[in-house]
Amino acid sequence: MSKTVFETLTGMYFTVDDPDGSYGTGQVVRLAAEGVYFIRFDGNEVPLPLELASIGEMLEATEEEYKRWRFFDSVEERDKWIEWLDAPSKPRVISLVKPTK
């Protein structure tokens, strides 16, 4: 693959699902080597150190075949996704009683 293909993830923001049902957020900082990126998870008060993540890790899926990593062009797009994800679902009432005439 060409270097430009690998560079496309640089600067993107992400969410990554954890097995316990929580998720982490961060940004892809830059390419470290072919197929490996420096990433930084978001910290509450101070920036966390850089970590390495491979393309293989980023393509991992759960047992139910859901992708663990999601990528976004901006923080705003990512925040909209998180807002939707964290929003409580609206209960639906389904009547099981057949209406009478």
Short mmCIF file of C-alpha atoms in Angstrom, two decimals:
data_model
loop_
_atom_site.label_atom_id
_atom_site.label_comp_id
_atom_site.label_asym_id
_atom_site.label_seq_id
_atom_site.Cartn_x
_atom_site.Cartn_y
_atom_site.Cartn_z
CA MET A 1 0.00 0.00 0.00
CA SER A 2 1.14 3.52 -0.61
CA LYS A 3 2.00 5.91 2.19
CA THR A 4 -0.94 8.18 1.28
CA VAL A 5 -3.38 5.34 1.98
CA PHE A 6 -1.96 4.98 5.48
CA GLU A 7 -1.90 8.74 6.04
CA THR A 8 -5.67 9.04 5.65
CA LEU A 9 -6.30 8.23 9.33
CA THR A 10 -3.91 10.89 10.62
CA GLY A 11 -5.81 13.61 12.46
CA MET A 12 -9.06 11.66 12.73
CA TYR A 13 -10.94 11.37 16.00
CA PHE A 14 -12.17 8.01 17.25
CA THR A 15 -14.22 6.07 19.74
CA VAL A 16 -13.21 2.53 20.65
CA ASP A 17 -15.52 0.11 22.46
CA ASP A 18 -14.21 -1.77 25.48
CA PRO A 19 -15.38 -5.31 26.32
CA ASP A 20 -17.05 -4.06 29.53
CA GLY A 21 -19.49 -1.90 27.53
CA SER A 22 -17.70 1.42 28.05
CA TYR A 23 -15.76 3.28 25.36
CA GLY A 24 -12.68 5.44 25.02
CA THR A 25 -12.15 8.49 22.84
CA GLY A 26 -9.08 10.04 21.30
CA GLN A 27 -7.29 11.11 18.16
CA VAL A 28 -4.98 9.47 15.64
CA VAL A 29 -1.86 11.65 15.92
CA ARG A 30 0.36 10.42 13.10
CA LEU A 31 1.77 7.44 11.25
CA ALA A 32 4.50 5.62 13.22
CA ALA A 33 5.33 2.91 10.66
CA GLU A 34 3.50 1.23 7.83
CA GLY A 35 0.16 0.14 9.28
CA VAL A 36 0.89 1.47 12.79
CA TYR A 37 -0.27 4.81 14.22
CA PHE A 38 0.50 6.93 17.24
CA ILE A 39 -2.80 7.58 18.99
CA ARG A 40 -3.68 9.62 22.05
CA PHE A 41 -6.64 8.80 24.25
CA ASP A 42 -8.48 11.74 25.78
CA GLY A 43 -7.59 12.40 29.41
CA ASN A 44 -9.75 14.14 31.97
CA GLU A 45 -7.20 16.69 33.16
CA VAL A 46 -3.88 16.12 31.39
CA PRO A 47 -3.05 14.74 27.96
CA LEU A 48 -2.23 11.07 28.15
CA PRO A 49 0.98 9.78 26.53
CA LEU A 50 0.93 8.47 22.97
CA GLU A 51 0.16 4.82 22.36
CA LEU A 52 0.62 2.62 19.30
CA ALA A 53 -2.30 1.02 17.47
CA SER A 54 -2.09 -1.10 14.35
CA ILE A 55 -4.53 -1.25 11.47
CA GLY A 56 -5.31 -4.81 12.59
CA GLU A 57 -6.41 -3.57 16.02
CA MET A 58 -8.50 -0.84 14.43
CA LEU A 59 -10.31 -3.42 12.30
CA GLU A 60 -11.18 -5.72 15.21
CA ALA A 61 -14.81 -6.63 15.72
CA THR A 62 -16.77 -8.03 18.65
CA GLU A 63 -18.17 -11.55 18.73
CA GLU A 64 -21.40 -10.05 17.38
CA GLU A 65 -19.35 -8.63 14.47
CA TYR A 66 -19.67 -4.96 15.47
CA LYS A 67 -16.63 -2.82 14.72
CA ARG A 68 -14.91 -1.65 17.92
CA TRP A 69 -13.34 1.48 16.39
CA ARG A 70 -15.30 4.33 14.78
CA PHE A 71 -13.59 7.26 13.08
CA PHE A 72 -14.77 10.84 12.69
CA ASP A 73 -13.42 13.87 10.81
CA SER A 74 -14.12 16.29 13.66
CA VAL A 75 -14.72 16.42 17.39
CA GLU A 76 -18.22 17.72 16.67
CA GLU A 77 -19.10 14.64 14.59
CA ARG A 78 -17.73 12.37 17.30
CA ASP A 79 -19.62 14.25 20.02
CA LYS A 80 -22.89 13.92 18.06
CA TRP A 81 -22.30 10.16 17.85
CA ILE A 82 -21.58 9.95 21.59
CA GLU A 83 -24.66 12.04 22.39
CA TRP A 84 -26.81 9.69 20.31
CA LEU A 85 -25.13 6.63 21.84
CA ASP A 86 -25.58 7.82 25.43
CA ALA A 87 -29.16 9.06 24.98
CA PRO A 88 -31.70 6.96 26.83
CA SER A 89 -33.90 4.99 24.53
CA LYS A 90 -37.55 5.95 24.46
CA PRO A 91 -39.82 3.19 25.67
CA ARG A 92 -42.47 2.07 23.24
CA VAL A 93 -45.82 0.80 24.37
CA ILE A 94 -47.30 -1.90 22.22
CA SER A 95 -50.89 -2.83 22.86
CA LEU A 96 -51.49 -6.54 22.83
CA VAL A 97 -55.21 -6.07 23.22
CA LYS A 98 -57.24 -6.23 20.04
CA PRO A 99 -59.52 -3.20 19.79
CA THR A 100 -63.22 -3.97 19.86
CA LYS A 101 -65.68 -2.41 17.48
#
